[in-house]
Every structure is written in C-alpha cells, then in structure tokens.
Amino acid sequence: MSRILKIAFTGDRGVGKTTLAKDVAKALGISTVVVDVGEVDGLSEDLKTCYCMANYISLWLSGSSFVCDRWFSDNLMYAPAPLVRALKYLLRESQRDVYQFYVPPFRGEETAYGKAVRKLVRYVVGGVTREERVRSVLAKLKWLEVRRSGIMVERFLDSIGCITEESKRRFLARLAEKYRTQIKIAAKLGFDVKPVRALLFKYGIKLPGSNFSHSWLGKAYLKLGKDEVKRQVLECLCTSSSAKEATQKLAQKFNISESTAKRLLRHFKVIPGFGYQVLPPEDLGVRLE
C-alpha cells in the first residue's frame, strides 16, 4: 500500500498488542513502530501518559505512516485531571485519520476496561493465532482502501454523462430536491453517506430544511479560499495571549459566534487543554467531514 497509514492498537494488558503492531508494520513495510512507554523505568504513570501522548500527537500531525501499540484510550485511566479534556478531544479527532483496532484476549474474558475501550474503537481484530490476527488487520485495511470513496462518486457521475462541474451540480441538486436527505441520496447512488456528503458540500448543494450549503466554514472557503482562511486563523493565534482572546478574535474576524469560533479552531487541530498550540500552516489539518 502506497498511501499513508496511521494505525493504533488498543485492548487489555497482555493481549499481544506490541507483537501484533510489529508484525503488521513488517507486513506493510512501515518502519516507524511506537511501543508502550509503560516499560520506561523511573517515570510515574502521569509522566508516562504525557510522554506517550506527546509522541502520538507528533506522529498524528506528521505526514508519515506509523504503527502504535497504544491509543489515547489506553491513557484515560492514568491521565491527570487537567489533561482529561484534551485527551477526550484527541480521542475524537484522531478517529478521523488513524485506524484504531481493538485486540481481544487470546483466551478468557475481557475485563471491564477492555469492554469499555471496545465501544470506542471502530475495528476489532479477528483470529485466534498470531498469523490470523495479522491477516485480519491486513484484510480490513485492504477493504478500507478499495471501498467506494468520494473520488469514485465523481467517476460514477462522469460515467453517466455529468462531466462538467455545472452538470454535476445540476444532477446533485435534482437528487437533493427529490430525496431531501443525505442518506437517501447516498442510497440512490449506491455509495456511503460520507463521500456523498463531501460532494454535496463541494458543489454547494442545499438540502431542504438544512443550512448545509451555508455552513460557516463553507462560506469562508468560498469567499476567501482555503489558504487565506488558514492564514487568518494562524494570524489570530499568533497575536493572541490566551484561548479566550483567540476565540474572540476569530469570532470578530469571521462574523461568527464564539461557540462557532471554537469549532473553527477544532477544524485546524488546535488542541484545548494544552493551551492553543500555534501550528505552522503546512500542519493545519482542515476537516470538512
């Protein structure tokens, strides 16, 4: 696989997360493998948590592939209170581009902790042997690679004669008027909701009874362009001495409420709880989903 892969495993202690992480990395040709920092001597649990989170954040923001035998959920039970809010935020945000796999025990029953973590993770590793587990992960990644995506939706529209952007916009507008919801439009096209939603956003299609095409971020992109929005957000962060000041400046600059300004910061991976981190423009990860 040539694309960037960010993979993390979680589960109970002693279920083979580290072994599986190394096996999967070897099978995929990924050189960066991050292992549990719990084995580092001389560190308290709080410091181990902070150390692991710092490594994970650096990798998550990077443009390289990695396999990690921990996920943020593994740190919830050790995190000091001031970091819990940031940790929960990172749990939610990292789900967008990190493939998380829950590793069940080889034998015996899951602990209460394992059951709780399993609810947070999208994919579960199958198999009862080491080799079967590796094949299970590789099969899931292969499915994720070939499943229908936004690009395939675009190609489908090309195949039915909607070649130009205007013809695609008219076609999607007719579907929106007839079917009225993203789920029904996706079902009609035979695709998942997520790529269809992205196309509706891209072509500015307003669904009846929604403000979909009038999104605060969408309007800013259409009016200023993505690069200019990034530049203005970074400028607000660089000239602010506190989170509150940054939020107020963004609200004033984009003519939005302060609660919406906080959402805008989340789109740019500005992490609450750590202070508002000033990230270089190339690291600002805008999320449209």
PDB file of C-alpha atoms in Angstrom:
ATOM      1  CA  MET A   1       0.000   0.000   0.000  1.00  0.00           C
ATOM      2  CA  SER A   2       1.490   3.309  -1.071  1.00  0.00           C
ATOM      3  CA  ARG A   3      -0.792   5.624   0.881  1.00  0.00           C
ATOM      4  CA  ILE A   4      -0.012   6.966   4.346  1.00  0.00           C
ATOM      5  CA  LEU A   5      -1.240   4.590   7.042  1.00  0.00           C
ATOM      6  CA  LYS A   6      -1.639   5.539  10.696  1.00  0.00           C
ATOM      7  CA  ILE A   7      -2.569   2.514  12.793  1.00  0.00           C
ATOM      8  CA  ALA A   8      -3.058   2.116  16.542  1.00  0.00           C
ATOM      9  CA  PHE A   9      -3.969  -0.912  18.649  1.00  0.00           C
ATOM     10  CA  THR A  10      -5.719  -0.960  21.993  1.00  0.00           C
ATOM     11  CA  GLY A  11      -7.025  -3.577  24.403  1.00  0.00           C
ATOM     12  CA  ASP A  12      -6.387  -5.237  27.745  1.00  0.00           C
ATOM     13  CA  ARG A  13      -2.902  -5.806  29.124  1.00  0.00           C
ATOM     14  CA  GLY A  14      -1.159  -8.900  27.779  1.00  0.00           C
ATOM     15  CA  VAL A  15      -3.335  -9.469  24.691  1.00  0.00           C
ATOM     16  CA  GLY A  16      -0.423  -9.124  22.259  1.00  0.00           C
ATOM     17  CA  LYS A  17      -0.742  -5.515  21.089  1.00  0.00           C
ATOM     18  CA  THR A  18       3.006  -4.912  20.784  1.00  0.00           C
ATOM     19  CA  THR A  19       3.641  -8.173  18.931  1.00  0.00           C
ATOM     20  CA  LEU A  20       0.759  -7.505  16.559  1.00  0.00           C
ATOM     21  CA  ALA A  21       1.928  -3.926  15.945  1.00  0.00           C
ATOM     22  CA  LYS A  22       5.406  -5.137  14.964  1.00  0.00           C
ATOM     23  CA  ASP A  23       4.024  -7.936  12.771  1.00  0.00           C
ATOM     24  CA  VAL A  24       1.634  -5.594  10.941  1.00  0.00           C
ATOM     25  CA  ALA A  25       4.334  -2.958  10.461  1.00  0.00           C
ATOM     26  CA  LYS A  26       6.662  -5.585   8.993  1.00  0.00           C
ATOM     27  CA  ALA A  27       3.946  -6.873   6.658  1.00  0.00           C
ATOM     28  CA  LEU A  28       3.190  -3.344   5.424  1.00  0.00           C
ATOM     29  CA  GLY A  29       6.807  -2.199   5.229  1.00  0.00           C
ATOM     30  CA  ILE A  30       6.305   0.564   7.817  1.00  0.00           C
ATOM     31  CA  SER A  31       9.487   1.442   9.684  1.00  0.00           C
ATOM     32  CA  THR A  32       8.004   3.599  12.460  1.00  0.00           C
ATOM     33  CA  VAL A  33       6.673   1.436  15.297  1.00  0.00           C
ATOM     34  CA  VAL A  34       5.809   3.083  18.614  1.00  0.00           C
ATOM     35  CA  VAL A  35       5.668   0.751  21.607  1.00  0.00           C
ATOM     36  CA  ASP A  36       4.216   1.093  25.075  1.00  0.00           C
ATOM     37  CA  VAL A  37       6.125   3.577  27.208  1.00  0.00           C
ATOM     38  CA  GLY A  38       4.950   1.727  30.303  1.00  0.00           C
ATOM     39  CA  GLU A  39       8.235  -0.155  30.229  1.00  0.00           C
ATOM     40  CA  VAL A  40      10.232   3.047  30.688  1.00  0.00           C
ATOM     41  CA  ASP A  41      11.779   2.898  34.156  1.00  0.00           C
ATOM     42  CA  GLY A  42      11.785   5.833  36.521  1.00  0.00           C
ATOM     43  CA  LEU A  43       8.640   7.563  35.229  1.00  0.00           C
ATOM     44  CA  SER A  44       5.400   7.999  37.123  1.00  0.00           C
ATOM     45  CA  GLU A  45       2.152   6.963  35.439  1.00  0.00           C
ATOM     46  CA  ASP A  46       1.304  10.632  34.811  1.00  0.00           C
ATOM     47  CA  LEU A  47       4.627  11.260  33.079  1.00  0.00           C
ATOM     48  CA  LYS A  48       4.339   8.067  31.034  1.00  0.00           C
ATOM     49  CA  THR A  49       0.928   9.228  29.848  1.00  0.00           C
ATOM     50  CA  CYS A  50       2.221  12.683  28.907  1.00  0.00           C
ATOM     51  CA  TYR A  51       5.255  11.160  27.170  1.00  0.00           C
ATOM     52  CA  CYS A  52       3.126   8.776  25.121  1.00  0.00           C
ATOM     53  CA  MET A  53       0.637  11.489  24.211  1.00  0.00           C
ATOM     54  CA  ALA A  54       3.421  13.819  23.055  1.00  0.00           C
ATOM     55  CA  ASN A  55       4.845  11.108  20.778  1.00  0.00           C
ATOM     56  CA  TYR A  56       1.419  10.215  19.468  1.00  0.00           C
ATOM     57  CA  ILE A  57       0.474  13.832  18.740  1.00  0.00           C
ATOM     58  CA  SER A  58       3.718  14.382  16.821  1.00  0.00           C
ATOM     59  CA  LEU A  59       3.065  11.299  14.704  1.00  0.00           C
ATOM     60  CA  TRP A  60      -0.619  12.105  14.236  1.00  0.00           C
ATOM     61  CA  LEU A  61       0.241  15.555  12.856  1.00  0.00           C
ATOM     62  CA  SER A  62       3.032  14.195  10.673  1.00  0.00           C
ATOM     63  CA  GLY A  63       2.730  13.105   7.088  1.00  0.00           C
ATOM     64  CA  SER A  64       4.283   9.687   7.609  1.00  0.00           C
ATOM     65  CA  SER A  65       2.994   6.196   8.289  1.00  0.00           C
ATOM     66  CA  PHE A  66       3.281   4.616  11.726  1.00  0.00           C
ATOM     67  CA  VAL A  67       2.007   1.723  13.819  1.00  0.00           C
ATOM     68  CA  CYS A  68       1.446   2.244  17.539  1.00  0.00           C
ATOM     69  CA  ASP A  69       0.607  -0.384  20.151  1.00  0.00           C
ATOM     70  CA  ARG A  70      -1.249   2.212  22.205  1.00  0.00           C
ATOM     71  CA  TRP A  71      -4.101   4.565  21.550  1.00  0.00           C
ATOM     72  CA  PHE A  72      -5.301   7.575  23.515  1.00  0.00           C
ATOM     73  CA  SER A  73      -7.941   5.437  25.190  1.00  0.00           C
ATOM     74  CA  ASP A  74      -5.161   3.482  26.914  1.00  0.00           C
ATOM     75  CA  ASN A  75      -4.189   6.628  28.778  1.00  0.00           C
ATOM     76  CA  LEU A  76      -7.602   7.605  30.119  1.00  0.00           C
ATOM     77  CA  MET A  77      -7.167   5.647  33.332  1.00  0.00           C
ATOM     78  CA  TYR A  78      -3.797   7.282  34.076  1.00  0.00           C
ATOM     79  CA  ALA A  79      -4.289  10.823  32.800  1.00  0.00           C
ATOM     80  CA  PRO A  80      -4.048  13.637  35.361  1.00  0.00           C
ATOM     81  CA  ALA A  81      -7.261  15.622  35.657  1.00  0.00           C
ATOM     82  CA  PRO A  82      -6.042  18.734  33.742  1.00  0.00           C
ATOM     83  CA  LEU A  83      -5.342  16.577  30.667  1.00  0.00           C
ATOM     84  CA  VAL A  84      -8.592  14.613  30.577  1.00  0.00           C
ATOM     85  CA  ARG A  85     -10.438  17.185  28.464  1.00  0.00           C
ATOM     86  CA  ALA A  86      -7.618  17.369  25.938  1.00  0.00           C
ATOM     87  CA  LEU A  87      -7.333  13.580  25.927  1.00  0.00           C
ATOM     88  CA  LYS A  88     -11.016  13.126  25.127  1.00  0.00           C
ATOM     89  CA  TYR A  89     -10.699  15.712  22.362  1.00  0.00           C
ATOM     90  CA  LEU A  90      -7.756  13.843  20.856  1.00  0.00           C
ATOM     91  CA  LEU A  91      -9.656  10.560  21.086  1.00  0.00           C
ATOM     92  CA  ARG A  92     -12.418  12.025  18.981  1.00  0.00           C
ATOM     93  CA  GLU A  93     -10.244  13.901  16.492  1.00  0.00           C
ATOM     94  CA  SER A  94      -7.728  11.121  15.868  1.00  0.00           C
ATOM     95  CA  GLN A  95     -10.555   8.778  14.861  1.00  0.00           C
ATOM     96  CA  ARG A  96     -10.750  10.718  11.613  1.00  0.00           C
ATOM     97  CA  ASP A  97      -7.438   9.597  10.166  1.00  0.00           C
ATOM     98  CA  VAL A  98      -5.997   6.920  12.468  1.00  0.00           C
ATOM     99  CA  TYR A  99      -7.197   3.337  12.061  1.00  0.00           C
ATOM    100  CA  GLN A 100      -7.845   2.021  15.569  1.00  0.00           C
ATOM    101  CA  PHE A 101      -8.035  -1.725  16.150  1.00  0.00           C
ATOM    102  CA  TYR A 102      -9.233  -3.367  19.342  1.00  0.00           C
ATOM    103  CA  VAL A 103      -7.266  -6.516  20.201  1.00  0.00           C
ATOM    104  CA  PRO A 104      -9.365  -9.046  22.168  1.00  0.00           C
ATOM    105  CA  PRO A 105      -7.762 -11.591  24.522  1.00  0.00           C
ATOM    106  CA  PHE A 106      -6.500 -14.847  23.012  1.00  0.00           C
ATOM    107  CA  ARG A 107      -8.417 -16.707  25.695  1.00  0.00           C
ATOM    108  CA  GLY A 108     -10.592 -15.852  28.657  1.00  0.00           C
ATOM    109  CA  GLU A 109     -12.992 -12.958  29.044  1.00  0.00           C
ATOM    110  CA  GLU A 110     -12.475  -9.251  28.586  1.00  0.00           C
ATOM    111  CA  THR A 111     -12.064  -7.059  31.638  1.00  0.00           C
ATOM    112  CA  ALA A 112     -14.418  -4.185  32.360  1.00  0.00           C
ATOM    113  CA  TYR A 113     -11.743  -1.856  30.983  1.00  0.00           C
ATOM    114  CA  GLY A 114     -11.484  -3.859  27.761  1.00  0.00           C
ATOM    115  CA  LYS A 115     -15.234  -3.813  27.247  1.00  0.00           C
ATOM    116  CA  ALA A 116     -15.325  -0.047  27.787  1.00  0.00           C
ATOM    117  CA  VAL A 117     -12.484   0.603  25.335  1.00  0.00           C
ATOM    118  CA  ARG A 118     -14.001  -1.697  22.715  1.00  0.00           C
ATOM    119  CA  LYS A 119     -17.016   0.617  22.479  1.00  0.00           C
ATOM    120  CA  LEU A 120     -14.735   3.483  21.410  1.00  0.00           C
ATOM    121  CA  VAL A 121     -12.948   1.634  18.616  1.00  0.00           C
ATOM    122  CA  ARG A 122     -14.221   1.094  15.084  1.00  0.00           C
ATOM    123  CA  TYR A 123     -12.455  -2.134  14.136  1.00  0.00           C
ATOM    124  CA  VAL A 124     -11.882  -5.376  16.037  1.00  0.00           C
ATOM    125  CA  VAL A 125      -9.022  -7.752  15.268  1.00  0.00           C
ATOM    126  CA  GLY A 126     -10.161 -11.276  14.411  1.00  0.00           C
ATOM    127  CA  GLY A 127      -8.400 -14.629  14.575  1.00  0.00           C
ATOM    128  CA  VAL A 128      -7.075 -16.835  17.352  1.00  0.00           C
ATOM    129  CA  THR A 129      -3.467 -17.190  16.193  1.00  0.00           C
ATOM    130  CA  ARG A 130      -0.743 -14.641  15.572  1.00  0.00           C
ATOM    131  CA  GLU A 131      -0.866 -15.178  11.801  1.00  0.00           C
ATOM    132  CA  GLU A 132      -4.664 -14.978  11.658  1.00  0.00           C
ATOM    133  CA  ARG A 133      -4.636 -11.689  13.526  1.00  0.00           C
ATOM    134  CA  VAL A 134      -2.188 -10.139  11.081  1.00  0.00           C
ATOM    135  CA  ARG A 135      -4.301 -11.338   8.143  1.00  0.00           C
ATOM    136  CA  SER A 136      -7.402  -9.897   9.816  1.00  0.00           C
ATOM    137  CA  VAL A 137      -5.823  -6.441  10.070  1.00  0.00           C
ATOM    138  CA  LEU A 138      -4.458  -6.531   6.518  1.00  0.00           C
ATOM    139  CA  ALA A 139      -7.835  -7.619   5.139  1.00  0.00           C
ATOM    140  CA  LYS A 140      -9.601  -4.746   6.882  1.00  0.00           C
ATOM    141  CA  LEU A 141      -7.048  -2.224   5.615  1.00  0.00           C
ATOM    142  CA  LYS A 142      -7.439  -3.598   2.091  1.00  0.00           C
ATOM    143  CA  TRP A 143     -11.206  -3.184   2.308  1.00  0.00           C
ATOM    144  CA  LEU A 144     -10.778   0.380   3.547  1.00  0.00           C
ATOM    145  CA  GLU A 145      -8.509   1.086   0.579  1.00  0.00           C
ATOM    146  CA  VAL A 146     -10.887  -0.174  -2.106  1.00  0.00           C
ATOM    147  CA  ARG A 147     -14.236   0.860  -0.626  1.00  0.00           C
ATOM    148  CA  ARG A 148     -16.173   3.447  -2.530  1.00  0.00           C
ATOM    149  CA  SER A 149     -14.821   6.920  -1.892  1.00  0.00           C
ATOM    150  CA  GLY A 150     -15.591  10.476  -2.959  1.00  0.00           C
ATOM    151  CA  ILE A 151     -13.313  10.048  -5.995  1.00  0.00           C
ATOM    152  CA  MET A 152     -15.341   7.018  -7.071  1.00  0.00           C
ATOM    153  CA  VAL A 153     -18.550   9.016  -6.727  1.00  0.00           C
ATOM    154  CA  GLU A 154     -17.041  11.641  -9.043  1.00  0.00           C
ATOM    155  CA  ARG A 155     -16.076   8.930 -11.535  1.00  0.00           C
ATOM    156  CA  PHE A 156     -19.571   7.493 -11.351  1.00  0.00           C
ATOM    157  CA  LEU A 157     -21.023  10.896 -12.217  1.00  0.00           C
ATOM    158  CA  ASP A 158     -18.582  11.122 -15.139  1.00  0.00           C
ATOM    159  CA  SER A 159     -19.727   7.705 -16.364  1.00  0.00           C
ATOM    160  CA  ILE A 160     -23.377   8.801 -16.551  1.00  0.00           C
ATOM    161  CA  GLY A 161     -22.559  11.897 -18.562  1.00  0.00           C
ATOM    162  CA  CYS A 162     -22.078  14.506 -15.830  1.00  0.00           C
ATOM    163  CA  ILE A 163     -18.645  15.632 -16.970  1.00  0.00           C
ATOM    164  CA  THR A 164     -18.531  19.322 -16.102  1.00  0.00           C
ATOM    165  CA  GLU A 165     -18.871  20.781 -12.621  1.00  0.00           C
ATOM    166  CA  GLU A 166     -22.081  22.527 -13.609  1.00  0.00           C
ATOM    167  CA  SER A 167     -23.680  19.297 -14.866  1.00  0.00           C
ATOM    168  CA  LYS A 168     -22.691  17.532 -11.637  1.00  0.00           C
ATOM    169  CA  ARG A 169     -24.140  20.388  -9.604  1.00  0.00           C
ATOM    170  CA  ARG A 170     -27.448  20.225 -11.501  1.00  0.00           C
ATOM    171  CA  PHE A 171     -27.633  16.438 -11.131  1.00  0.00           C
ATOM    172  CA  LEU A 172     -26.979  16.553  -7.384  1.00  0.00           C
ATOM    173  CA  ALA A 173     -29.443  19.424  -6.972  1.00  0.00           C
ATOM    174  CA  ARG A 174     -32.182  17.334  -8.611  1.00  0.00           C
ATOM    175  CA  LEU A 175     -31.415  14.416  -6.289  1.00  0.00           C
ATOM    176  CA  ALA A 176     -31.470  16.732  -3.266  1.00  0.00           C
ATOM    177  CA  GLU A 177     -34.842  18.136  -4.288  1.00  0.00           C
ATOM    178  CA  LYS A 178     -36.324  14.674  -4.818  1.00  0.00           C
ATOM    179  CA  TYR A 179     -34.821  12.674  -1.929  1.00  0.00           C
ATOM    180  CA  ARG A 180     -34.225  15.502   0.596  1.00  0.00           C
ATOM    181  CA  THR A 181     -31.722  13.676   2.870  1.00  0.00           C
ATOM    182  CA  GLN A 182     -28.077  12.660   2.548  1.00  0.00           C
ATOM    183  CA  ILE A 183     -28.868   9.040   3.439  1.00  0.00           C
ATOM    184  CA  LYS A 184     -31.471   8.676   0.678  1.00  0.00           C
ATOM    185  CA  ILE A 185     -29.237  10.376  -1.888  1.00  0.00           C
ATOM    186  CA  ALA A 186     -26.349   8.063  -0.968  1.00  0.00           C
ATOM    187  CA  ALA A 187     -28.631   5.017  -1.210  1.00  0.00           C
ATOM    188  CA  LYS A 188     -29.823   6.113  -4.647  1.00  0.00           C
ATOM    189  CA  LEU A 189     -26.244   6.486  -5.876  1.00  0.00           C
ATOM    190  CA  GLY A 190     -25.123   3.281  -4.146  1.00  0.00           C
ATOM    191  CA  PHE A 191     -22.386   4.890  -2.056  1.00  0.00           C
ATOM    192  CA  ASP A 192     -21.642   5.554   1.608  1.00  0.00           C
ATOM    193  CA  VAL A 193     -23.027   8.731   3.130  1.00  0.00           C
ATOM    194  CA  LYS A 194     -19.639  10.296   3.902  1.00  0.00           C
ATOM    195  CA  PRO A 195     -18.309  10.722   0.309  1.00  0.00           C
ATOM    196  CA  VAL A 196     -21.748  11.834  -0.886  1.00  0.00           C
ATOM    197  CA  ARG A 197     -21.876  14.426   1.899  1.00  0.00           C
ATOM    198  CA  ALA A 198     -18.456  15.695   0.815  1.00  0.00           C
ATOM    199  CA  LEU A 199     -19.668  16.093  -2.775  1.00  0.00           C
ATOM    200  CA  LEU A 200     -22.801  17.946  -1.691  1.00  0.00           C
ATOM    201  CA  PHE A 201     -20.585  20.304   0.275  1.00  0.00           C
ATOM    202  CA  LYS A 202     -18.134  20.697  -2.616  1.00  0.00           C
ATOM    203  CA  TYR A 203     -20.855  21.685  -5.079  1.00  0.00           C
ATOM    204  CA  GLY A 204     -22.799  23.816  -2.597  1.00  0.00           C
ATOM    205  CA  ILE A 205     -25.996  21.770  -2.690  1.00  0.00           C
ATOM    206  CA  LYS A 206     -28.508  22.870  -0.068  1.00  0.00           C
ATOM    207  CA  LEU A 207     -30.765  20.150   1.289  1.00  0.00           C
ATOM    208  CA  PRO A 208     -34.367  21.174   2.044  1.00  0.00           C
ATOM    209  CA  GLY A 209     -34.721  22.323   5.634  1.00  0.00           C
ATOM    210  CA  SER A 210     -30.974  22.473   6.275  1.00  0.00           C
ATOM    211  CA  ASN A 211     -28.242  25.067   6.196  1.00  0.00           C
ATOM    212  CA  PHE A 212     -25.835  22.618   4.578  1.00  0.00           C
ATOM    213  CA  SER A 213     -24.564  24.879   1.791  1.00  0.00           C
ATOM    214  CA  HIS A 214     -24.468  27.900   4.109  1.00  0.00           C
ATOM    215  CA  SER A 215     -22.007  26.385   6.551  1.00  0.00           C
ATOM    216  CA  TRP A 216     -19.883  28.976   8.326  1.00  0.00           C
ATOM    217  CA  LEU A 217     -16.693  27.262   7.180  1.00  0.00           C
ATOM    218  CA  GLY A 218     -18.037  26.674   3.690  1.00  0.00           C
ATOM    219  CA  LYS A 219     -18.879  30.342   3.234  1.00  0.00           C
ATOM    220  CA  ALA A 220     -15.411  31.359   4.404  1.00  0.00           C
ATOM    221  CA  TYR A 221     -13.798  28.940   1.936  1.00  0.00           C
ATOM    222  CA  LEU A 222     -15.966  30.086  -0.948  1.00  0.00           C
ATOM    223  CA  LYS A 223     -15.353  33.750  -0.199  1.00  0.00           C
ATOM    224  CA  LEU A 224     -11.671  33.727   0.763  1.00  0.00           C
ATOM    225  CA  GLY A 225     -10.236  30.377  -0.308  1.00  0.00           C
ATOM    226  CA  LYS A 226      -8.744  27.687   1.922  1.00  0.00           C
ATOM    227  CA  ASP A 227      -5.235  29.159   2.081  1.00  0.00           C
ATOM    228  CA  GLU A 228      -6.496  32.577   3.138  1.00  0.00           C
ATOM    229  CA  VAL A 229      -8.705  31.060   5.847  1.00  0.00           C
ATOM    230  CA  LYS A 230      -5.685  29.162   7.184  1.00  0.00           C
ATOM    231  CA  ARG A 231      -3.572  32.320   7.121  1.00  0.00           C
ATOM    232  CA  GLN A 232      -6.152  34.354   9.036  1.00  0.00           C
ATOM    233  CA  VAL A 233      -6.644  31.639  11.656  1.00  0.00           C
ATOM    234  CA  LEU A 234      -2.878  31.406  12.168  1.00  0.00           C
ATOM    235  CA  GLU A 235      -2.649  35.199  12.432  1.00  0.00           C
ATOM    236  CA  CYS A 236      -5.309  35.243  15.162  1.00  0.00           C
ATOM    237  CA  LEU A 237      -3.456  32.540  17.095  1.00  0.00           C
ATOM    238  CA  CYS A 238      -0.063  34.228  16.802  1.00  0.00           C
ATOM    239  CA  THR A 239      -1.386  37.549  18.089  1.00  0.00           C
ATOM    240  CA  SER A 240      -3.431  36.125  20.979  1.00  0.00           C
ATOM    241  CA  SER A 241      -2.211  35.660  24.525  1.00  0.00           C
ATOM    242  CA  SER A 242      -4.970  33.265  25.604  1.00  0.00           C
ATOM    243  CA  ALA A 243      -7.568  30.839  24.308  1.00  0.00           C
ATOM    244  CA  LYS A 244     -10.362  33.278  25.062  1.00  0.00           C
ATOM    245  CA  GLU A 245      -8.677  36.093  23.163  1.00  0.00           C
ATOM    246  CA  ALA A 246      -8.073  33.846  20.135  1.00  0.00           C
ATOM    247  CA  THR A 247     -11.716  32.770  20.147  1.00  0.00           C
ATOM    248  CA  GLN A 248     -12.936  36.364  20.355  1.00  0.00           C
ATOM    249  CA  LYS A 249     -10.675  37.492  17.508  1.00  0.00           C
ATOM    250  CA  LEU A 250     -11.864  34.665  15.264  1.00  0.00           C
ATOM    251  CA  ALA A 251     -15.487  35.417  16.093  1.00  0.00           C
ATOM    252  CA  GLN A 252     -14.989  39.055  15.147  1.00  0.00           C
ATOM    253  CA  LYS A 253     -12.925  38.377  12.014  1.00  0.00           C
ATOM    254  CA  PHE A 254     -15.335  35.814  10.525  1.00  0.00           C
ATOM    255  CA  ASN A 255     -18.503  37.371  11.981  1.00  0.00           C
ATOM    256  CA  ILE A 256     -19.476  34.194  13.832  1.00  0.00           C
ATOM    257  CA  SER A 257     -20.416  33.332  17.409  1.00  0.00           C
ATOM    258  CA  GLU A 258     -17.748  32.372  19.938  1.00  0.00           C
ATOM    259  CA  SER A 259     -19.046  28.796  20.089  1.00  0.00           C
ATOM    260  CA  THR A 260     -18.664  28.562  16.310  1.00  0.00           C
ATOM    261  CA  ALA A 261     -15.181  30.068  16.588  1.00  0.00           C
ATOM    262  CA  LYS A 262     -14.236  27.218  18.939  1.00  0.00           C
ATOM    263  CA  ARG A 263     -15.449  24.743  16.323  1.00  0.00           C
ATOM    264  CA  LEU A 264     -13.308  26.535  13.751  1.00  0.00           C
ATOM    265  CA  LEU A 265     -10.260  26.042  15.976  1.00  0.00           C
ATOM    266  CA  ARG A 266     -11.060  22.326  16.214  1.00  0.00           C
ATOM    267  CA  HIS A 267     -11.052  22.096  12.419  1.00  0.00           C
ATOM    268  CA  PHE A 268      -7.463  23.306  12.484  1.00  0.00           C
ATOM    269  CA  LYS A 269      -6.307  20.835  15.158  1.00  0.00           C
ATOM    270  CA  VAL A 270      -5.889  23.499  17.812  1.00  0.00           C
ATOM    271  CA  ILE A 271      -5.919  21.443  20.964  1.00  0.00           C
ATOM    272  CA  PRO A 272      -7.772  22.734  24.045  1.00  0.00           C
ATOM    273  CA  GLY A 273      -6.277  21.738  27.359  1.00  0.00           C
ATOM    274  CA  PHE A 274      -2.694  22.096  26.135  1.00  0.00           C
ATOM    275  CA  GLY A 275      -3.055  25.807  25.511  1.00  0.00           C
ATOM    276  CA  TYR A 276      -3.742  26.863  21.973  1.00  0.00           C
ATOM    277  CA  GLN A 277      -0.843  25.461  20.009  1.00  0.00           C
ATOM    278  CA  VAL A 278       0.406  27.579  17.109  1.00  0.00           C
ATOM    279  CA  LEU A 279       0.911  25.136  14.258  1.00  0.00           C
ATOM    280  CA  PRO A 280       2.786  26.000  11.040  1.00  0.00           C
ATOM    281  CA  PRO A 281       0.490  26.427   8.002  1.00  0.00           C
ATOM    282  CA  GLU A 282       1.506  23.129   6.418  1.00  0.00           C
ATOM    283  CA  ASP A 283       0.417  21.282   9.574  1.00  0.00           C
ATOM    284  CA  LEU A 284      -3.026  22.820   9.806  1.00  0.00           C
ATOM    285  CA  GLY A 285      -5.351  19.903   9.122  1.00  0.00           C
ATOM    286  CA  VAL A 286      -8.722  21.191   7.969  1.00  0.00           C
ATOM    287  CA  ARG A 287     -11.590  18.742   8.495  1.00  0.00           C
ATOM    288  CA  LEU A 288     -14.633  19.008   6.281  1.00  0.00           C
ATOM    289  CA  GLU A 289     -16.430  15.840   7.344  1.00  0.00           C
TER     290      GLU A 289
END
